[in-house]
Amino acid sequence: MTQTATMSAVSAPPLIAMRGIVKSFPGVWALRGVDLTLHSGEVLALLGENGAGKSTLIKVLGGAHRADSGVIEIDGQAADFQSPLDARDAGVAVIYQEFNLVPGLTATENIFLGREMTRLGFVSREQERRRAAALFDRLGVTINLDIPCRRLTTAQQQLVEIAKALAFDARILGMDEPSAALTSHEVSHLFGIIRDLRKRGIGIIYISHRLDEISAIADRVAVLRDGVSVGLRPIGDISRKEMIELMVGRELKDEFPPRSVKIGEPRLVATGLRRGRAVRDVSFTVRRGEILALTGLVGAGRTETVRLIFGADPREAGEIRLDGRVLAMRSPRDAIAAGIGLLTEDRKLQGLVLGHSVRENFALPNLARLSRGGFVQLRREREEFGGYVNTLKIKVPNQEQRARNLSGGNQQKVVLAKWLARNCEILIFDEPTRGIDVGAKYEIYLLMNDLAARGKGIIMISSELPEVLGMADRILVMHEGKVTGEIADARTATQAQIMKLAIA
Amino acid sequence: MIKRTLRRILSDHGMILVLLLLCAYFSVVTYSEQSPVGEAAAGQVASAIKSQFGKTPRVLIVGRDQADDVAFTNKLQATLASTGAQVLGVVNGEPKDARDALQKTAVSGGKLDVIACTESTAAWLVFSDLKGDFPSLGAPQVLKPKSYRWPNFLKSENLLNIANQIAIIAIVAIGMTMVIITGGIDLSVGSLLALSAVLAARIIRDHAGGVNASPLGMTLACTLAVIACGAVGAFAGGVITKFDIPSFIVTLAMMLVASGLAYILASGQSVYQVPNSFVWLGRGASLFKIPNAVLLMLVLYFLADGLMSRTWLGRYLYAVGGNRESARLSGVPVRRVLLFAYVASAMLAGVGGVIMASQLKSGSATYGNMYELYVIAAVVVGGASLSGGEGRMFGTLTGAFTIAVIQNGMNLTNVESYTQKVVLGLVILGAVMLDKIRRRQ
């Protein structure tokens, strides 16, 4: 396979060639002269830390951003994408991290939005529906085609995105972290699709932080660092360790920091939590100094469970005690007051106010403490946040930077700073390293260990099994709203053992 | 550092630039001949007489029978008397009266050095041939205040007039800014304004002694009217937050309810049985000739700006508008914050109603018609985003003034009112587009 791709590359002009692509944003040089070629029937993995410019590059390719300078050629012909529509007409489809779906429309309507199948001028719903069902069949999933997309899970929405791109037979497919929200089961399906597309001569640019996936699917690897391309090699010529080193620009020892924490008495005790079909009689305990992993397939009810603990949704039954005291939580405000913090899975929609400054975002749950007589003490606020910018190594030009302009890793650090400043006793991390690069991941792991060492209780939701095994002291596996198993000593657990419980 | 501050001011208050340009434009097109009137004219003429005719000139003062001219003649007479001049006569009336006065002086054999006139009386025919008509007077000179060139627009009365006209809309816009920053809208402010005006007037009429009401009684009546509006706002805010109904619909309903209540309370008429002193708030001016309503507006703006930019409550308002779910998950009491915004908006509409009742010395249910649209326009022109999370108090004030300046400028340049509407609409659109383009850069 790889062989043929390389062969055809020699004869035909590349499917796409990007040369000297430069793009800047206020205060940030996102790309400073990136070259990239993609051949027909090739999977090119794009690697890089957060803020390295991967997402920007793929947005330039998809016509969502216009490059300040540089050339894009398709089949050797210069192309100028003024809009995503131009890119689509040229056969380029990009699936972005942020979904491009109309929340109120069904999966079918979204897939055919703007190019509806018509008969005599009327939308032929039946035809569209059959086509959509066929697409999802090919993805090996079933999606409810009758409900609005907003009611689908994150993973299902992602699948709709993929189906949407497949629906108009793009020749170039960009995927920005397509697997981030998928379970390993769904990911292997996706790989099946990708291999199928590759066989049909489609060129694919694949962005992911999961190095295992890249080794499994990519033909070549391009590594970006600080907006410059620092390496472009066939997958056979590069080791996992080399990929990481190219990304971070230094040698890296371990993916997970070592930890030695003494686990103490129970701190958070949840019993008989219930909410609809999502959470069905869930009980568990988090002890002092412990990292409890909550894992399972997407949609198993993990996020829904922690939202009950955080008071974000009302619970139908169940009791929550913190240090023996029963908590009557009716809102996140109550939970925060009791000393619970939640780092949400979706930082952009639930963790941050994107249009506001990072400083204001940081201060939001801490305003009462930072205020005197109703007035926010700006100096204290700046000093305190400045401290976290230093200790967490948050990359921001200044504190007034809007949260929107930060990379995923830095956004997550701002959210973390928010809760660290609250000095929470129980911290809940929902997919803490989703969409975050290796370097920042390690820093976040270190912080979680540090928090545990200080006697906090930590709940970590993660779909990445290596992360679960590498970080957790104890593992709870959920399936369809129920706890299907507990692995008391995570050190002895295996991925197979977890998967068996997760599929139940 | 200076450059950055300047840029921040420009990006926060880019509309100020537009406002200044508008002011410059209207200054240029209304640049015209000005003559001082009243006491200012008197002072000028007095000093002219003193420098030209020395200590003891013989003077006749002529003005028309009008407030300005009476002020002129009185002031001039007093000034001249104090400097030792001899005022032989003061006329406030018709040319005929001036002729009589001249005749009288001539008959009594007196001489006259100066006839001090206002701009208009100096042109009277009676003074055109004094040598021929009254040779015995000894060739008196007709003096009038010196004219100068100055834009009508920039006259201090006109500027105060603009401020006074916009004060109500600007005050109501404070609350609207808060609501819009939270991502909502309040369509009920115009009706609440009417309700408040009627309520205040009725309480004064029925319970505070009508035309003999005491200042305390009037204050209480106005306070009650504002509180009643606040209660309506609390109800609207409660429905919006409790049932999660869009604010557009809830406040649209409240707009009808409040308007209907105002008509019921006023029995479809205007309530005017209030004391003369009731106009103190709307028409009075206590400090440096600045109207009280304008002072109140400025005080409220400084308070509101402090609230929005310095307090945690202000931060909460921005956060709720910026991302409601993020704010909720960060421990912001979203419902209470929203409730505050709607109560504040309603109460400020109430304050606007009280001021309008005071300005017009009556309360009527017809007040505030369409005001919600002008208020929203002021907020939006001022740079707030209707999707929430963005906007500045002084931006709104700038927006309100922009609208007022355009209206006033068009009045001064004799643009008729139908055209004014067209222009105003286009200008609002242009201002918002300009703001959008500036932000994109």
mmCIF file of N, CA and C in Angstrom, chain A residues 257-300:
data_model
loop_
_atom_site.group_PDB
_atom_site.id
_atom_site.type_symbol
_atom_site.label_atom_id
_atom_site.label_comp_id
_atom_site.label_asym_id
_atom_site.label_seq_id
_atom_site.Cartn_x
_atom_site.Cartn_y
_atom_site.Cartn_z
ATOM 1 N N PRO A 257 4.131 10.515 34.512
ATOM 2 C CA PRO A 257 5.076 10.730 35.613
ATOM 3 C C PRO A 257 4.885 9.674 36.696
ATOM 4 N N PRO A 258 5.949 9.294 37.374
ATOM 5 C CA PRO A 258 5.816 8.320 38.447
ATOM 6 C C PRO A 258 5.108 8.947 39.648
ATOM 7 N N ARG A 259 4.432 8.117 40.409
ATOM 8 C CA ARG A 259 3.794 8.698 41.592
ATOM 9 C C ARG A 259 3.824 7.717 42.752
ATOM 10 N N SER A 260 3.919 8.304 43.927
ATOM 11 C CA SER A 260 3.877 7.493 45.130
ATOM 12 C C SER A 260 3.073 8.269 46.152
ATOM 13 N N VAL A 261 1.813 7.933 46.206
ATOM 14 C CA VAL A 261 0.901 8.682 47.068
ATOM 15 C C VAL A 261 0.313 7.722 48.077
ATOM 16 N N LYS A 262 0.163 8.235 49.287
ATOM 17 C CA LYS A 262 -0.488 7.411 50.300
ATOM 18 C C LYS A 262 -1.985 7.678 50.240
ATOM 19 N N ILE A 263 -2.739 6.623 50.039
ATOM 20 C CA ILE A 263 -4.182 6.796 49.921
ATOM 21 C C ILE A 263 -4.811 6.694 51.301
ATOM 22 N N GLY A 264 -5.665 7.651 51.627
ATOM 23 C CA GLY A 264 -6.208 7.735 52.976
ATOM 24 C C GLY A 264 -7.675 7.375 53.059
ATOM 25 N N GLU A 265 -8.387 8.073 53.942
ATOM 26 C CA GLU A 265 -9.783 7.751 54.228
ATOM 27 C C GLU A 265 -10.685 8.226 53.085
ATOM 28 N N PRO A 266 -11.899 7.704 53.001
ATOM 29 C CA PRO A 266 -12.824 8.152 51.961
ATOM 30 C C PRO A 266 -13.172 9.628 52.138
ATOM 31 N N ARG A 267 -13.193 10.341 51.017
ATOM 32 C CA ARG A 267 -13.584 11.751 51.094
ATOM 33 C C ARG A 267 -14.947 11.955 50.446
ATOM 34 N N LEU A 268 -15.063 11.581 49.175
ATOM 35 C CA LEU A 268 -16.355 11.744 48.498
ATOM 36 C C LEU A 268 -17.024 10.388 48.381
ATOM 37 N N VAL A 269 -18.246 10.299 48.917
ATOM 38 C CA VAL A 269 -18.969 9.033 48.835
ATOM 39 C C VAL A 269 -20.296 9.289 48.139
ATOM 40 N N ALA A 270 -20.461 8.661 46.983
ATOM 41 C CA ALA A 270 -21.721 8.799 46.252
ATOM 42 C C ALA A 270 -22.439 7.460 46.310
ATOM 43 N N THR A 271 -23.738 7.511 46.654
ATOM 44 C CA THR A 271 -24.487 6.254 46.720
ATOM 45 C C THR A 271 -25.802 6.367 45.969
ATOM 46 N N GLY A 272 -26.035 5.375 45.115
ATOM 47 C CA GLY A 272 -27.331 5.242 44.431
ATOM 48 C C GLY A 272 -27.708 6.410 43.549
ATOM 49 N N LEU A 273 -26.746 6.991 42.832
ATOM 50 C CA LEU A 273 -27.072 8.122 41.945
ATOM 51 C C LEU A 273 -27.911 7.643 40.769
ATOM 52 N N ARG A 274 -28.908 8.448 40.463
ATOM 53 C CA ARG A 274 -29.812 8.096 39.374
ATOM 54 C C ARG A 274 -30.223 9.313 38.584
ATOM 55 N N ARG A 275 -30.251 9.163 37.278
ATOM 56 C CA ARG A 275 -30.880 10.172 36.418
ATOM 57 C C ARG A 275 -31.217 9.517 35.088
ATOM 58 N N GLY A 276 -32.485 9.294 34.901
ATOM 59 C CA GLY A 276 -32.991 8.726 33.651
ATOM 60 C C GLY A 276 -32.297 7.428 33.275
ATOM 61 N N ARG A 277 -32.019 7.302 31.970
ATOM 62 C CA ARG A 277 -31.351 6.100 31.492
ATOM 63 C C ARG A 277 -29.827 6.272 31.508
ATOM 64 N N ALA A 278 -29.388 7.529 31.709
ATOM 65 C CA ALA A 278 -27.956 7.803 31.592
ATOM 66 C C ALA A 278 -27.184 7.339 32.825
ATOM 67 N N VAL A 279 -27.791 7.508 33.994
ATOM 68 C CA VAL A 279 -27.134 7.120 35.239
ATOM 69 C C VAL A 279 -28.097 6.246 36.031
ATOM 70 N N ARG A 280 -27.699 4.973 36.216
ATOM 71 C CA ARG A 280 -28.629 4.046 36.849
ATOM 72 C C ARG A 280 -27.967 3.395 38.069
ATOM 73 N N ASP A 281 -28.250 3.987 39.218
ATOM 74 C CA ASP A 281 -27.778 3.429 40.475
ATOM 75 C C ASP A 281 -26.247 3.313 40.505
ATOM 76 N N VAL A 282 -25.613 4.451 40.463
ATOM 77 C CA VAL A 282 -24.152 4.471 40.499
ATOM 78 C C VAL A 282 -23.682 4.848 41.899
ATOM 79 N N SER A 283 -22.802 4.036 42.464
ATOM 80 C CA SER A 283 -22.216 4.331 43.772
ATOM 81 C C SER A 283 -20.708 4.206 43.673
ATOM 82 N N PHE A 284 -19.998 5.097 44.335
ATOM 83 C CA PHE A 284 -18.549 4.952 44.402
ATOM 84 C C PHE A 284 -17.974 5.864 45.483
ATOM 85 N N THR A 285 -16.708 5.671 45.734
ATOM 86 C CA THR A 285 -16.015 6.422 46.772
ATOM 87 C C THR A 285 -14.708 6.949 46.201
ATOM 88 N N VAL A 286 -14.358 8.163 46.577
ATOM 89 C CA VAL A 286 -13.039 8.684 46.234
ATOM 90 C C VAL A 286 -12.305 8.948 47.535
ATOM 91 N N ARG A 287 -11.087 8.416 47.656
ATOM 92 C CA ARG A 287 -10.364 8.555 48.922
ATOM 93 C C ARG A 287 -9.348 9.686 48.854
ATOM 94 N N ARG A 288 -8.870 10.047 50.015
ATOM 95 C CA ARG A 288 -7.828 11.069 50.102
ATOM 96 C C ARG A 288 -6.593 10.638 49.306
ATOM 97 N N GLY A 289 -6.145 11.514 48.439
ATOM 98 C CA GLY A 289 -4.922 11.236 47.697
ATOM 99 C C GLY A 289 -5.072 10.259 46.551
ATOM 100 N N GLU A 290 -6.309 9.966 46.205
ATOM 101 C CA GLU A 290 -6.534 8.930 45.201
ATOM 102 C C GLU A 290 -6.946 9.526 43.850
ATOM 103 N N ILE A 291 -6.474 8.901 42.781
ATOM 104 C CA ILE A 291 -7.000 9.236 41.459
ATOM 105 C C ILE A 291 -7.890 8.073 41.020
ATOM 106 N N LEU A 292 -9.184 8.370 40.929
ATOM 107 C CA LEU A 292 -10.136 7.347 40.511
ATOM 108 C C LEU A 292 -10.467 7.578 39.044
ATOM 109 N N ALA A 293 -10.235 6.567 38.224
ATOM 110 C CA ALA A 293 -10.559 6.713 36.812
ATOM 111 C C ALA A 293 -11.956 6.185 36.559
ATOM 112 N N LEU A 294 -12.720 6.945 35.770
ATOM 113 C CA LEU A 294 -14.058 6.528 35.377
ATOM 114 C C LEU A 294 -13.961 6.303 33.875
ATOM 115 N N THR A 295 -14.073 5.061 33.444
ATOM 116 C CA THR A 295 -13.873 4.825 32.022
ATOM 117 C C THR A 295 -15.022 4.009 31.451
ATOM 118 N N GLY A 296 -14.947 3.764 30.178
ATOM 119 C CA GLY A 296 -16.038 3.103 29.485
ATOM 120 C C GLY A 296 -16.186 3.717 28.124
ATOM 121 N N LEU A 297 -17.123 3.209 27.351
ATOM 122 C CA LEU A 297 -17.320 3.760 26.022
ATOM 123 C C LEU A 297 -17.972 5.120 26.131
ATOM 124 N N VAL A 298 -17.831 5.931 25.065
ATOM 125 C CA VAL A 298 -18.531 7.208 25.027
ATOM 126 C C VAL A 298 -20.019 6.921 25.109
ATOM 127 N N GLY A 299 -20.719 7.651 25.969
ATOM 128 C CA GLY A 299 -22.142 7.414 26.129
ATOM 129 C C GLY A 299 -22.470 6.416 27.217
ATOM 130 N N ALA A 300 -21.447 5.998 27.975
ATOM 131 C CA ALA A 300 -21.697 5.027 29.040
ATOM 132 C C ALA A 300 -22.280 5.685 30.284
#
